[in-house]
Amino acid sequence: MRRVGVGAEKPEKKSTDAKLKKEIKDLKALNEKLQAENAALKEENEKLQPKE
């Protein structure tokens, strides 16, 4: 085990890391939901476009 000298940075708390991992997981889920919604709206938009 190494000693931490005066003025040395202390390692970040693990709880912060866990919170960030949870936030990333939530954002990925939201991203997937929005991508699916976007695809559905794109499909609907193509149907509504007048044929040229």
mmCIF file with all atom_site columns, N, CA, C and O in Angstrom:
data_model
loop_
_atom_site.group_PDB
_atom_site.id
_atom_site.type_symbol
_atom_site.label_atom_id
_atom_site.label_alt_id
_atom_site.label_comp_id
_atom_site.label_asym_id
_atom_site.label_entity_id
_atom_site.label_seq_id
_atom_site.pdbx_PDB_ins_code
_atom_site.Cartn_x
_atom_site.Cartn_y
_atom_site.Cartn_z
_atom_site.occupancy
_atom_site.B_iso_or_equiv
_atom_site.pdbx_formal_charge
_atom_site.auth_seq_id
_atom_site.auth_comp_id
_atom_site.auth_asym_id
_atom_site.auth_atom_id
_atom_site.pdbx_PDB_model_num
ATOM 1   N N  . MET A 1 1  ? 0.854   -1.180 0.000   1.00 0.00 ? 1  MET A N  1
ATOM 2   C CA . MET A 1 1  ? 0.000   0.000  0.000   1.00 0.00 ? 1  MET A CA 1
ATOM 3   C C  . MET A 1 1  ? 0.894   1.236  0.000   1.00 0.00 ? 1  MET A C  1
ATOM 4   O O  . MET A 1 1  ? 1.835   1.330  0.764   1.00 0.00 ? 1  MET A O  1
ATOM 5   N N  . ARG A 1 2  ? 0.606   2.156  -0.852  1.00 0.00 ? 2  ARG A N  1
ATOM 6   C CA . ARG A 1 2  ? 1.457   3.347  -0.907  1.00 0.00 ? 2  ARG A CA 1
ATOM 7   C C  . ARG A 1 2  ? 0.849   4.472  -0.095  1.00 0.00 ? 2  ARG A C  1
ATOM 8   O O  . ARG A 1 2  ? -0.364  4.550  0.070   1.00 0.00 ? 2  ARG A O  1
ATOM 9   N N  . ARG A 1 3  ? 1.705   5.326  0.374   1.00 0.00 ? 3  ARG A N  1
ATOM 10  C CA . ARG A 1 3  ? 1.239   6.454  1.176   1.00 0.00 ? 3  ARG A CA 1
ATOM 11  C C  . ARG A 1 3  ? 0.901   7.630  0.269   1.00 0.00 ? 3  ARG A C  1
ATOM 12  O O  . ARG A 1 3  ? 1.520   7.814  -0.767  1.00 0.00 ? 3  ARG A O  1
ATOM 13  N N  . VAL A 1 4  ? -0.070  8.393  0.694   1.00 0.00 ? 4  VAL A N  1
ATOM 14  C CA . VAL A 1 4  ? -0.458  9.588  -0.044  1.00 0.00 ? 4  VAL A CA 1
ATOM 15  C C  . VAL A 1 4  ? 0.217   10.769 0.632   1.00 0.00 ? 4  VAL A C  1
ATOM 16  O O  . VAL A 1 4  ? 0.003   11.022 1.808   1.00 0.00 ? 4  VAL A O  1
ATOM 17  N N  . GLY A 1 5  ? 1.056   11.463 -0.129  1.00 0.00 ? 5  GLY A N  1
ATOM 18  C CA . GLY A 1 5  ? 1.784   12.591 0.440   1.00 0.00 ? 5  GLY A CA 1
ATOM 19  C C  . GLY A 1 5  ? 0.918   13.829 0.564   1.00 0.00 ? 5  GLY A C  1
ATOM 20  O O  . GLY A 1 5  ? -0.211  13.891 0.062   1.00 0.00 ? 5  GLY A O  1
ATOM 21  N N  . VAL A 1 6  ? 1.438   14.830 1.224   1.00 0.00 ? 6  VAL A N  1
ATOM 22  C CA . VAL A 1 6  ? 0.723   16.089 1.392   1.00 0.00 ? 6  VAL A CA 1
ATOM 23  C C  . VAL A 1 6  ? 0.542   16.738 0.028   1.00 0.00 ? 6  VAL A C  1
ATOM 24  O O  . VAL A 1 6  ? 1.474   16.822 -0.755  1.00 0.00 ? 6  VAL A O  1
ATOM 25  N N  . GLY A 1 7  ? -0.664  17.151 -0.262  1.00 0.00 ? 7  GLY A N  1
ATOM 26  C CA . GLY A 1 7  ? -0.954  17.810 -1.535  1.00 0.00 ? 7  GLY A CA 1
ATOM 27  C C  . GLY A 1 7  ? -1.285  16.840 -2.660  1.00 0.00 ? 7  GLY A C  1
ATOM 28  O O  . GLY A 1 7  ? -1.628  17.267 -3.750  1.00 0.00 ? 7  GLY A O  1
ATOM 29  N N  . ALA A 1 8  ? -1.158  15.554 -2.400  1.00 0.00 ? 8  ALA A N  1
ATOM 30  C CA . ALA A 1 8  ? -1.497  14.573 -3.441  1.00 0.00 ? 8  ALA A CA 1
ATOM 31  C C  . ALA A 1 8  ? -3.012  14.480 -3.568  1.00 0.00 ? 8  ALA A C  1
ATOM 32  O O  . ALA A 1 8  ? -3.737  14.654 -2.590  1.00 0.00 ? 8  ALA A O  1
ATOM 33  N N  . GLU A 1 9  ? -3.457  14.212 -4.782  1.00 0.00 ? 9  GLU A N  1
ATOM 34  C CA . GLU A 1 9  ? -4.894  14.084 -4.997  1.00 0.00 ? 9  GLU A CA 1
ATOM 35  C C  . GLU A 1 9  ? -5.379  12.755 -4.440  1.00 0.00 ? 9  GLU A C  1
ATOM 36  O O  . GLU A 1 9  ? -4.733  11.730 -4.610  1.00 0.00 ? 9  GLU A O  1
ATOM 37  N N  . LYS A 1 10 ? -6.514  12.798 -3.799  1.00 0.00 ? 10 LYS A N  1
ATOM 38  C CA . LYS A 1 10 ? -7.115  11.572 -3.289  1.00 0.00 ? 10 LYS A CA 1
ATOM 39  C C  . LYS A 1 10 ? -7.961  10.967 -4.412  1.00 0.00 ? 10 LYS A C  1
ATOM 40  O O  . LYS A 1 10 ? -8.540  11.701 -5.206  1.00 0.00 ? 10 LYS A O  1
ATOM 41  N N  . PRO A 1 11 ? -8.038  9.650  -4.450  1.00 0.00 ? 11 PRO A N  1
ATOM 42  C CA . PRO A 1 11 ? -8.878  9.027  -5.487  1.00 0.00 ? 11 PRO A CA 1
ATOM 43  C C  . PRO A 1 11 ? -10.348 9.415  -5.312  1.00 0.00 ? 11 PRO A C  1
ATOM 44  O O  . PRO A 1 11 ? -10.797 9.661  -4.192  1.00 0.00 ? 11 PRO A O  1
ATOM 45  N N  . GLU A 1 12 ? -11.054 9.466  -6.435  1.00 0.00 ? 12 GLU A N  1
ATOM 46  C CA . GLU A 1 12 ? -12.484 9.798  -6.392  1.00 0.00 ? 12 GLU A CA 1
ATOM 47  C C  . GLU A 1 12 ? -13.237 8.728  -5.617  1.00 0.00 ? 12 GLU A C  1
ATOM 48  O O  . GLU A 1 12 ? -12.832 7.569  -5.583  1.00 0.00 ? 12 GLU A O  1
ATOM 49  N N  . LYS A 1 13 ? -14.345 9.132  -5.050  1.00 0.00 ? 13 LYS A N  1
ATOM 50  C CA . LYS A 1 13 ? -15.173 8.169  -4.335  1.00 0.00 ? 13 LYS A CA 1
ATOM 51  C C  . LYS A 1 13 ? -15.842 7.241  -5.340  1.00 0.00 ? 13 LYS A C  1
ATOM 52  O O  . LYS A 1 13 ? -16.213 7.649  -6.423  1.00 0.00 ? 13 LYS A O  1
ATOM 53  N N  . LYS A 1 14 ? -16.014 5.996  -4.948  1.00 0.00 ? 14 LYS A N  1
ATOM 54  C CA . LYS A 1 14 ? -16.613 5.001  -5.842  1.00 0.00 ? 14 LYS A CA 1
ATOM 55  C C  . LYS A 1 14 ? -18.091 5.276  -6.075  1.00 0.00 ? 14 LYS A C  1
ATOM 56  O O  . LYS A 1 14 ? -18.629 4.911  -7.101  1.00 0.00 ? 14 LYS A O  1
ATOM 57  N N  . SER A 1 15 ? -18.750 5.956  -5.132  1.00 0.00 ? 15 SER A N  1
ATOM 58  C CA . SER A 1 15 ? -20.174 6.232  -5.295  1.00 0.00 ? 15 SER A CA 1
ATOM 59  C C  . SER A 1 15 ? -20.406 7.142  -6.499  1.00 0.00 ? 15 SER A C  1
ATOM 60  O O  . SER A 1 15 ? -21.386 6.989  -7.219  1.00 0.00 ? 15 SER A O  1
ATOM 61  N N  . THR A 1 16 ? -19.482 8.061  -6.743  1.00 0.00 ? 16 THR A N  1
ATOM 62  C CA . THR A 1 16 ? -19.595 8.946  -7.906  1.00 0.00 ? 16 THR A CA 1
ATOM 63  C C  . THR A 1 16 ? -19.520 8.121  -9.175  1.00 0.00 ? 16 THR A C  1
ATOM 64  O O  . THR A 1 16 ? -20.292 8.323  -10.103 1.00 0.00 ? 16 THR A O  1
ATOM 65  N N  . ASP A 1 17 ? -18.596 7.172  -9.213  1.00 0.00 ? 17 ASP A N  1
ATOM 66  C CA . ASP A 1 17 ? -18.427 6.300  -10.370 1.00 0.00 ? 17 ASP A CA 1
ATOM 67  C C  . ASP A 1 17 ? -19.698 5.489  -10.613 1.00 0.00 ? 17 ASP A C  1
ATOM 68  O O  . ASP A 1 17 ? -20.153 5.369  -11.746 1.00 0.00 ? 17 ASP A O  1
ATOM 69  N N  . ALA A 1 18 ? -20.294 4.973  -9.556  1.00 0.00 ? 18 ALA A N  1
ATOM 70  C CA . ALA A 1 18 ? -21.521 4.186  -9.678  1.00 0.00 ? 18 ALA A CA 1
ATOM 71  C C  . ALA A 1 18 ? -22.672 5.056  -10.191 1.00 0.00 ? 18 ALA A C  1
ATOM 72  O O  . ALA A 1 18 ? -23.463 4.622  -11.026 1.00 0.00 ? 18 ALA A O  1
ATOM 73  N N  . LYS A 1 19 ? -22.750 6.293  -9.698  1.00 0.00 ? 19 LYS A N  1
ATOM 74  C CA . LYS A 1 19 ? -23.806 7.208  -10.155 1.00 0.00 ? 19 LYS A CA 1
ATOM 75  C C  . LYS A 1 19 ? -23.641 7.500  -11.644 1.00 0.00 ? 19 LYS A C  1
ATOM 76  O O  . LYS A 1 19 ? -24.617 7.525  -12.393 1.00 0.00 ? 19 LYS A O  1
ATOM 77  N N  . LEU A 1 20 ? -22.397 7.720  -12.076 1.00 0.00 ? 20 LEU A N  1
ATOM 78  C CA . LEU A 1 20 ? -22.151 8.004  -13.486 1.00 0.00 ? 20 LEU A CA 1
ATOM 79  C C  . LEU A 1 20 ? -22.479 6.797  -14.360 1.00 0.00 ? 20 LEU A C  1
ATOM 80  O O  . LEU A 1 20 ? -23.054 6.949  -15.441 1.00 0.00 ? 20 LEU A O  1
ATOM 81  N N  . LYS A 1 21 ? -22.148 5.605  -13.887 1.00 0.00 ? 21 LYS A N  1
ATOM 82  C CA . LYS A 1 21 ? -22.475 4.395  -14.646 1.00 0.00 ? 21 LYS A CA 1
ATOM 83  C C  . LYS A 1 21 ? -23.978 4.241  -14.789 1.00 0.00 ? 21 LYS A C  1
ATOM 84  O O  . LYS A 1 21 ? -24.478 3.873  -15.851 1.00 0.00 ? 21 LYS A O  1
ATOM 85  N N  . LYS A 1 22 ? -24.724 4.543  -13.719 1.00 0.00 ? 22 LYS A N  1
ATOM 86  C CA . LYS A 1 22 ? -26.183 4.454  -13.775 1.00 0.00 ? 22 LYS A CA 1
ATOM 87  C C  . LYS A 1 22 ? -26.726 5.492  -14.746 1.00 0.00 ? 22 LYS A C  1
ATOM 88  O O  . LYS A 1 22 ? -27.619 5.206  -15.544 1.00 0.00 ? 22 LYS A O  1
ATOM 89  N N  . GLU A 1 23 ? -26.164 6.709  -14.696 1.00 0.00 ? 23 GLU A N  1
ATOM 90  C CA . GLU A 1 23 ? -26.616 7.768  -15.598 1.00 0.00 ? 23 GLU A CA 1
ATOM 91  C C  . GLU A 1 23 ? -26.345 7.384  -17.053 1.00 0.00 ? 23 GLU A C  1
ATOM 92  O O  . GLU A 1 23 ? -27.194 7.592  -17.916 1.00 0.00 ? 23 GLU A O  1
ATOM 93  N N  . ILE A 1 24 ? -25.189 6.805  -17.324 1.00 0.00 ? 24 ILE A N  1
ATOM 94  C CA . ILE A 1 24 ? -24.867 6.364  -18.683 1.00 0.00 ? 24 ILE A CA 1
ATOM 95  C C  . ILE A 1 24 ? -25.862 5.305  -19.139 1.00 0.00 ? 24 ILE A C  1
ATOM 96  O O  . ILE A 1 24 ? -26.365 5.352  -20.267 1.00 0.00 ? 24 ILE A O  1
ATOM 97  N N  . LYS A 1 25 ? -26.168 4.364  -18.252 1.00 0.00 ? 25 LYS A N  1
ATOM 98  C CA . LYS A 1 25 ? -27.128 3.303  -18.581 1.00 0.00 ? 25 LYS A CA 1
ATOM 99  C C  . LYS A 1 25 ? -28.496 3.903  -18.902 1.00 0.00 ? 25 LYS A C  1
ATOM 100 O O  . LYS A 1 25 ? -29.136 3.530  -19.890 1.00 0.00 ? 25 LYS A O  1
ATOM 101 N N  . ASP A 1 26 ? -28.949 4.856  -18.074 1.00 0.00 ? 26 ASP A N  1
ATOM 102 C CA . ASP A 1 26 ? -30.238 5.517  -18.299 1.00 0.00 ? 26 ASP A CA 1
ATOM 103 C C  . ASP A 1 26 ? -30.248 6.281  -19.612 1.00 0.00 ? 26 ASP A C  1
ATOM 104 O O  . ASP A 1 26 ? -31.218 6.244  -20.368 1.00 0.00 ? 26 ASP A O  1
ATOM 105 N N  . LEU A 1 27 ? -29.145 6.982  -19.902 1.00 0.00 ? 27 LEU A N  1
ATOM 106 C CA . LEU A 1 27 ? -29.068 7.759  -21.137 1.00 0.00 ? 27 LEU A CA 1
ATOM 107 C C  . LEU A 1 27 ? -29.036 6.861  -22.370 1.00 0.00 ? 27 LEU A C  1
ATOM 108 O O  . LEU A 1 27 ? -29.637 7.190  -23.395 1.00 0.00 ? 27 LEU A O  1
ATOM 109 N N  . LYS A 1 28 ? -28.387 5.712  -22.260 1.00 0.00 ? 28 LYS A N  1
ATOM 110 C CA . LYS A 1 28 ? -28.369 4.772  -23.385 1.00 0.00 ? 28 LYS A CA 1
ATOM 111 C C  . LYS A 1 28 ? -29.769 4.247  -23.652 1.00 0.00 ? 28 LYS A C  1
ATOM 112 O O  . LYS A 1 28 ? -30.183 4.113  -24.809 1.00 0.00 ? 28 LYS A O  1
ATOM 113 N N  . ALA A 1 29 ? -30.512 3.944  -22.584 1.00 0.00 ? 29 ALA A N  1
ATOM 114 C CA . ALA A 1 29 ? -31.890 3.461  -22.739 1.00 0.00 ? 29 ALA A CA 1
ATOM 115 C C  . ALA A 1 29 ? -32.766 4.543  -23.374 1.00 0.00 ? 29 ALA A C  1
ATOM 116 O O  . ALA A 1 29 ? -33.551 4.265  -24.279 1.00 0.00 ? 29 ALA A O  1
ATOM 117 N N  . LEU A 1 30 ? -32.604 5.773  -22.911 1.00 0.00 ? 30 LEU A N  1
ATOM 118 C CA . LEU A 1 30 ? -33.358 6.886  -23.478 1.00 0.00 ? 30 LEU A CA 1
ATOM 119 C C  . LEU A 1 30 ? -32.991 7.087  -24.947 1.00 0.00 ? 30 LEU A C  1
ATOM 120 O O  . LEU A 1 30 ? -33.863 7.316  -25.792 1.00 0.00 ? 30 LEU A O  1
ATOM 121 N N  . ASN A 1 31 ? -31.712 6.971  -25.255 1.00 0.00 ? 31 ASN A N  1
ATOM 122 C CA . ASN A 1 31 ? -31.247 7.127  -26.625 1.00 0.00 ? 31 ASN A CA 1
ATOM 123 C C  . ASN A 1 31 ? -31.883 6.086  -27.540 1.00 0.00 ? 31 ASN A C  1
ATOM 124 O O  . ASN A 1 31 ? -32.353 6.424  -28.630 1.00 0.00 ? 31 ASN A O  1
ATOM 125 N N  . GLU A 1 32 ? -31.939 4.841  -27.096 1.00 0.00 ? 32 GLU A N  1
ATOM 126 C CA . GLU A 1 32 ? -32.562 3.782  -27.893 1.00 0.00 ? 32 GLU A CA 1
ATOM 127 C C  . GLU A 1 32 ? -34.049 4.077  -28.117 1.00 0.00 ? 32 GLU A C  1
ATOM 128 O O  . GLU A 1 32 ? -34.566 3.896  -29.211 1.00 0.00 ? 32 GLU A O  1
ATOM 129 N N  . LYS A 1 33 ? -34.719 4.536  -27.063 1.00 0.00 ? 33 LYS A N  1
ATOM 130 C CA . LYS A 1 33 ? -36.148 4.864  -27.174 1.00 0.00 ? 33 LYS A CA 1
ATOM 131 C C  . LYS A 1 33 ? -36.355 5.985  -28.183 1.00 0.00 ? 33 LYS A C  1
ATOM 132 O O  . LYS A 1 33 ? -37.240 5.921  -29.035 1.00 0.00 ? 33 LYS A O  1
ATOM 133 N N  . LEU A 1 34 ? -35.518 7.021  -28.104 1.00 0.00 ? 34 LEU A N  1
ATOM 134 C CA . LEU A 1 34 ? -35.648 8.150  -29.017 1.00 0.00 ? 34 LEU A CA 1
ATOM 135 C C  . LEU A 1 34 ? -35.305 7.767  -30.454 1.00 0.00 ? 34 LEU A C  1
ATOM 136 O O  . LEU A 1 34 ? -35.928 8.264  -31.397 1.00 0.00 ? 34 LEU A O  1
ATOM 137 N N  . GLN A 1 35 ? -34.352 6.878  -30.630 1.00 0.00 ? 35 GLN A N  1
ATOM 138 C CA . GLN A 1 35 ? -34.017 6.422  -31.980 1.00 0.00 ? 35 GLN A CA 1
ATOM 139 C C  . GLN A 1 35 ? -35.188 5.666  -32.592 1.00 0.00 ? 35 GLN A C  1
ATOM 140 O O  . GLN A 1 35 ? -35.488 5.829  -33.774 1.00 0.00 ? 35 GLN A O  1
ATOM 141 N N  . ALA A 1 36 ? -35.861 4.841  -31.797 1.00 0.00 ? 36 ALA A N  1
ATOM 142 C CA . ALA A 1 36 ? -37.024 4.101  -32.277 1.00 0.00 ? 36 ALA A CA 1
ATOM 143 C C  . ALA A 1 36 ? -38.154 5.069  -32.636 1.00 0.00 ? 36 ALA A C  1
ATOM 144 O O  . ALA A 1 36 ? -38.803 4.929  -33.674 1.00 0.00 ? 36 ALA A O  1
ATOM 145 N N  . GLU A 1 37 ? -38.369 6.051  -31.763 1.00 0.00 ? 37 GLU A N  1
ATOM 146 C CA . GLU A 1 37 ? -39.402 7.061  -32.021 1.00 0.00 ? 37 GLU A CA 1
ATOM 147 C C  . GLU A 1 37 ? -39.068 7.849  -33.284 1.00 0.00 ? 37 GLU A C  1
ATOM 148 O O  . GLU A 1 37 ? -39.935 8.129  -34.109 1.00 0.00 ? 37 GLU A O  1
ATOM 149 N N  . ASN A 1 38 ? -37.799 8.197  -33.450 1.00 0.00 ? 38 ASN A N  1
ATOM 150 C CA . ASN A 1 38 ? -37.349 8.932  -34.625 1.00 0.00 ? 38 ASN A CA 1
ATOM 151 C C  . ASN A 1 38 ? -37.596 8.122  -35.898 1.00 0.00 ? 38 ASN A C  1
ATOM 152 O O  . ASN A 1 38 ? -38.060 8.668  -36.912 1.00 0.00 ? 38 ASN A O  1
ATOM 153 N N  . ALA A 1 39 ? -37.306 6.837  -35.858 1.00 0.00 ? 39 ALA A N  1
ATOM 154 C CA . ALA A 1 39 ? -37.522 5.977  -37.023 1.00 0.00 ? 39 ALA A CA 1
ATOM 155 C C  . ALA A 1 39 ? -39.008 5.923  -37.378 1.00 0.00 ? 39 ALA A C  1
ATOM 156 O O  . ALA A 1 39 ? -39.371 5.988  -38.561 1.00 0.00 ? 39 ALA A O  1
ATOM 157 N N  . ALA A 1 40 ? -39.870 5.817  -36.366 1.00 0.00 ? 40 ALA A N  1
ATOM 158 C CA . ALA A 1 40 ? -41.311 5.770  -36.602 1.00 0.00 ? 40 ALA A CA 1
ATOM 159 C C  . ALA A 1 40 ? -41.799 7.086  -37.213 1.00 0.00 ? 40 ALA A C  1
ATOM 160 O O  . ALA A 1 40 ? -42.597 7.093  -38.161 1.00 0.00 ? 40 ALA A O  1
ATOM 161 N N  . LEU A 1 41 ? -41.297 8.204  -36.696 1.00 0.00 ? 41 LEU A N  1
ATOM 162 C CA . LEU A 1 41 ? -41.704 9.507  -37.225 1.00 0.00 ? 41 LEU A CA 1
ATOM 163 C C  . LEU A 1 41 ? -41.180 9.716  -38.648 1.00 0.00 ? 41 LEU A C  1
ATOM 164 O O  . LEU A 1 41 ? -41.865 10.301 -39.488 1.00 0.00 ? 41 LEU A O  1
ATOM 165 N N  . LYS A 1 42 ? -39.991 9.221  -38.917 1.00 0.00 ? 42 LYS A N  1
ATOM 166 C CA . LYS A 1 42 ? -39.425 9.333  -40.268 1.00 0.00 ? 42 LYS A CA 1
ATOM 167 C C  . LYS A 1 42 ? -40.290 8.554  -41.254 1.00 0.00 ? 42 LYS A C  1
ATOM 168 O O  . LYS A 1 42 ? -40.586 9.035  -42.350 1.00 0.00 ? 42 LYS A O  1
ATOM 169 N N  . GLU A 1 43 ? -40.714 7.362  -40.836 1.00 0.00 ? 43 GLU A N  1
ATOM 170 C CA . GLU A 1 43 ? -41.577 6.526  -41.673 1.00 0.00 ? 43 GLU A CA 1
ATOM 171 C C  . GLU A 1 43 ? -42.905 7.236  -41.931 1.00 0.00 ? 43 GLU A C  1
ATOM 172 O O  . GLU A 1 43 ? -43.391 7.296  -43.063 1.00 0.00 ? 43 GLU A O  1
ATOM 173 N N  . GLU A 1 44 ? -43.480 7.796  -40.870 1.00 0.00 ? 44 GLU A N  1
ATOM 174 C CA . GLU A 1 44 ? -44.756 8.517  -41.001 1.00 0.00 ? 44 GLU A CA 1
ATOM 175 C C  . GLU A 1 44 ? -44.587 9.735  -41.916 1.00 0.00 ? 44 GLU A C  1
ATOM 176 O O  . GLU A 1 44 ? -45.437 10.022 -42.751 1.00 0.00 ? 44 GLU A O  1
ATOM 177 N N  . ASN A 1 45 ? -43.473 10.431 -41.764 1.00 0.00 ? 45 ASN A N  1
ATOM 178 C CA . ASN A 1 45 ? -43.198 11.610 -42.577 1.00 0.00 ? 45 ASN A CA 1
ATOM 179 C C  . ASN A 1 45 ? -43.095 11.242 -44.056 1.00 0.00 ? 45 ASN A C  1
ATOM 180 O O  . ASN A 1 45 ? -43.619 11.948 -44.916 1.00 0.00 ? 45 ASN A O  1
ATOM 181 N N  . GLU A 1 46 ? -42.451 10.111 -44.353 1.00 0.00 ? 46 GLU A N  1
ATOM 182 C CA . GLU A 1 46 ? -42.319 9.674  -45.743 1.00 0.00 ? 46 GLU A CA 1
ATOM 183 C C  . GLU A 1 46 ? -43.679 9.356  -46.356 1.00 0.00 ? 46 GLU A C  1
ATOM 184 O O  . GLU A 1 46 ? -43.921 9.626  -47.534 1.00 0.00 ? 46 GLU A O  1
ATOM 185 N N  . LYS A 1 47 ? -44.577 8.799  -45.528 1.00 0.00 ? 47 LYS A N  1
ATOM 186 C CA . LYS A 1 47 ? -45.929 8.493  -46.013 1.00 0.00 ? 47 LYS A CA 1
ATOM 187 C C  . LYS A 1 47 ? -46.702 9.773  -46.336 1.00 0.00 ? 47 LYS A C  1
ATOM 188 O O  . LYS A 1 47 ? -47.527 9.796  -47.243 1.00 0.00 ? 47 LYS A O  1
ATOM 189 N N  . LEU A 1 48 ? -46.448 10.817 -45.569 1.00 0.00 ? 48 LEU A N  1
ATOM 190 C CA . LEU A 1 48 ? -47.192 12.067 -45.746 1.00 0.00 ? 48 LEU A CA 1
ATOM 191 C C  . LEU A 1 48 ? -46.616 12.945 -46.865 1.00 0.00 ? 48 LEU A C  1
ATOM 192 O O  . LEU A 1 48 ? -47.295 13.841 -47.338 1.00 0.00 ? 48 LEU A O  1
ATOM 193 N N  . GLN A 1 49 ? -45.408 12.652 -47.276 1.00 0.00 ? 49 GLN A N  1
ATOM 194 C CA . GLN A 1 49 ? -44.799 13.452 -48.349 1.00 0.00 ? 49 GLN A CA 1
ATOM 195 C C  . GLN A 1 49 ? -45.535 13.187 -49.652 1.00 0.00 ? 49 GLN A C  1
ATOM 196 O O  . GLN A 1 49 ? -45.821 12.040 -49.989 1.00 0.00 ? 49 GLN A O  1
ATOM 197 N N  . PRO A 1 50 ? -45.830 14.251 -50.405 1.00 0.00 ? 50 PRO A N  1
ATOM 198 C CA . PRO A 1 50 ? -46.496 14.046 -51.698 1.00 0.00 ? 50 PRO A CA 1
ATOM 199 C C  . PRO A 1 50 ? -45.559 13.343 -52.673 1.00 0.00 ? 50 PRO A C  1
ATOM 200 O O  . PRO A 1 50 ? -44.361 13.601 -52.707 1.00 0.00 ? 50 PRO A O  1
ATOM 201 N N  . LYS A 1 51 ? -46.114 12.433 -53.437 1.00 0.00 ? 51 LYS A N  1
ATOM 202 C CA . LYS A 1 51 ? -45.317 11.706 -54.435 1.00 0.00 ? 51 LYS A CA 1
ATOM 203 C C  . LYS A 1 51 ? -45.061 12.635 -55.615 1.00 0.00 ? 51 LYS A C  1
ATOM 204 O O  . LYS A 1 51 ? -45.956 13.314 -56.090 1.00 0.00 ? 51 LYS A O  1
ATOM 205 N N  . GLU A 1 52 ? -43.824 12.636 -56.070 1.00 0.00 ? 52 GLU A N  1
ATOM 206 C CA . GLU A 1 52 ? -43.490 13.525 -57.201 1.00 0.00 ? 52 GLU A CA 1
ATOM 207 C C  . GLU A 1 52 ? -43.422 12.740 -58.477 1.00 0.00 ? 52 GLU A C  1
ATOM 208 O O  . GLU A 1 52 ? -43.075 11.637 -58.554 1.00 0.00 ? 52 GLU A O  1
#
